[in-house]
Amino acid sequence: MKKIALGFMLMFAFVLKAQEVEGQSNGSDKIEQLRESLNDHSDRFKGLDERLSEMSSDLDKLKSLSVSGYVQAQYETYDSWNASGSTHGIPASSGAPAITNSFFLRRARVKFAYKAANGVEFVLCPNFDIDRVQIKDAYVQLHDRWLDVFTLTMGQFLRPTTYEIDYSSSSREFAERSLMSRVLYPSEREQGAKLEADLTSKYGIPLKLTAAVVNGNFGEGALTNQVKDVDGSKDFIGRASYSLNLPKQGLGIDFGGHAYLGNNVVIDPTATVFTDVNNNTFTPKVGDKLKKELFGAEAQVYWDFLGGLSLKSEYIRGTYSGMSYASEVNGGFKGDRVRQVQGAYVSLVKNVGEKNQFGLRWDMFDPNTNQSGDQVASSRELKYNNYTFSYQYYFTGNVKIMACYLLPVNEKSSNVGLVGTDYANRDMKDNTFTLRLQAKF
């Protein structure tokens, strides 16, 4: 009996031991499964964290990229299409039917600015025409990290010459820049390098200095002249501007000046007839340099009077070669004339309320100061006085409507004529009315 009881006790012990081992085995398996599950979740969280890190990096890049732009759509009416003071179309006297009005897409631009790193910025601004896409601005800027004063720019950018050239086309109070600016600085842009020094933030001196070296042939003649330098010679541009604030009087006054020192190098002396400042012919040699030197002064006055008022003026005088303003594109450029030139403008702009703005501008350009009246033998060398009236209505903060009327008054000469017309005793009919709708983003 005792043997039987002992046997049952041993069997029961073996069963308990087996269950204990099995329990331990199952527990180990469960712990291992839990470990694998936790590791799997950890890997998933790690992958999610990497993806979130990539998304954060992408968001940081997007924060560094700014996109802006504007569209200017307009309707124009003309007294006479493309007389000497106009800018578009064909002469009404050419035998073709006179075109007296047109819808016109003046500008459609998008500007991309990307800050790649501290003190490094890339800018690209294409303009979309009906038949082509043109690069207006494309440059790299390096900002001084040590003194926070200097900025180096290289590429294609606005000429650092005058206030009017530097003033954005989307912000101007008149439909077009003055004739002086359109002729002397065609396309407003140049290719080269410029160094700017702004002493305002670092030293508290509201003085800006700019020096630039450029190709000097951008916008003159064929498109190839805009791709790269055509003669190897470089032009120098220097500009200085100073700001004076009088808060008690509600006045802000900016003034400055610029110098453009360059030349046109003669490539083919047999291609055309060359004339000097007195319109006398001469024969240059290959490599001769025809002077292109301009000096200008500028001033802008801002007065906090009944909503705001501004008075702006510039004057430029010097020696210029290769001038042709048969069109704003300067398509007639040959580099065959050396002339003493001068130009100026005065504009008055008044805000009325928050949404209305009125503007009046007089501008003058004389492409040959050594000759006047009947001495002038070419319509391209007549002096012009232009009167422009404008009204702008700010529909929203980003949308405005402009109405602008331009009245060019030309110098008279009995030795200058078009087919069936002349400039002897009358002003040519070349007034232009522009109704423009502009939207910015």
CSV table of C-alpha atoms in Angstrom, one decimal, residues 111 113-123 138-145 150-155 157 194 196:
chain,number,residue,atom,x,y,z
A,111,LYS,CA,9.7,85.8,-59.1
A,113,ALA,CA,13.7,83.9,-54.4
A,114,TYR,CA,15.4,81.1,-52.5
A,115,LYS,CA,17.6,81.5,-49.4
A,116,ALA,CA,19.9,78.5,-49.7
A,117,ALA,CA,21.9,79.3,-46.5
A,118,ASN,CA,22.6,82.2,-44.2
A,119,GLY,CA,23.6,85.1,-46.4
A,120,VAL,CA,23.1,83.2,-49.7
A,121,GLU,CA,20.1,83.9,-52.0
A,122,PHE,CA,19.2,82.8,-55.5
A,123,VAL,CA,16.7,84.9,-57.6
A,138,ALA,CA,18.6,85.7,-62.7
A,139,TYR,CA,21.3,86.2,-60.1
A,140,VAL,CA,23.1,85.0,-57.0
A,141,GLN,CA,23.5,87.2,-53.9
A,142,LEU,CA,26.0,86.8,-51.1
A,143,HIS,CA,25.3,88.9,-48.0
A,144,ASP,CA,28.1,89.9,-45.7
A,145,ARG,CA,27.9,87.8,-42.5
A,150,PHE,CA,28.0,94.5,-48.0
A,151,THR,CA,26.1,92.5,-50.7
A,152,LEU,CA,27.7,90.9,-53.7
A,153,THR,CA,25.4,90.2,-56.7
A,154,MET,CA,26.4,88.4,-59.9
A,155,GLY,CA,24.1,87.5,-62.9
A,157,PHE,CA,19.8,92.3,-62.6
A,194,LYS,CA,27.7,94.6,-58.4
A,196,GLU,CA,26.5,97.3,-52.5
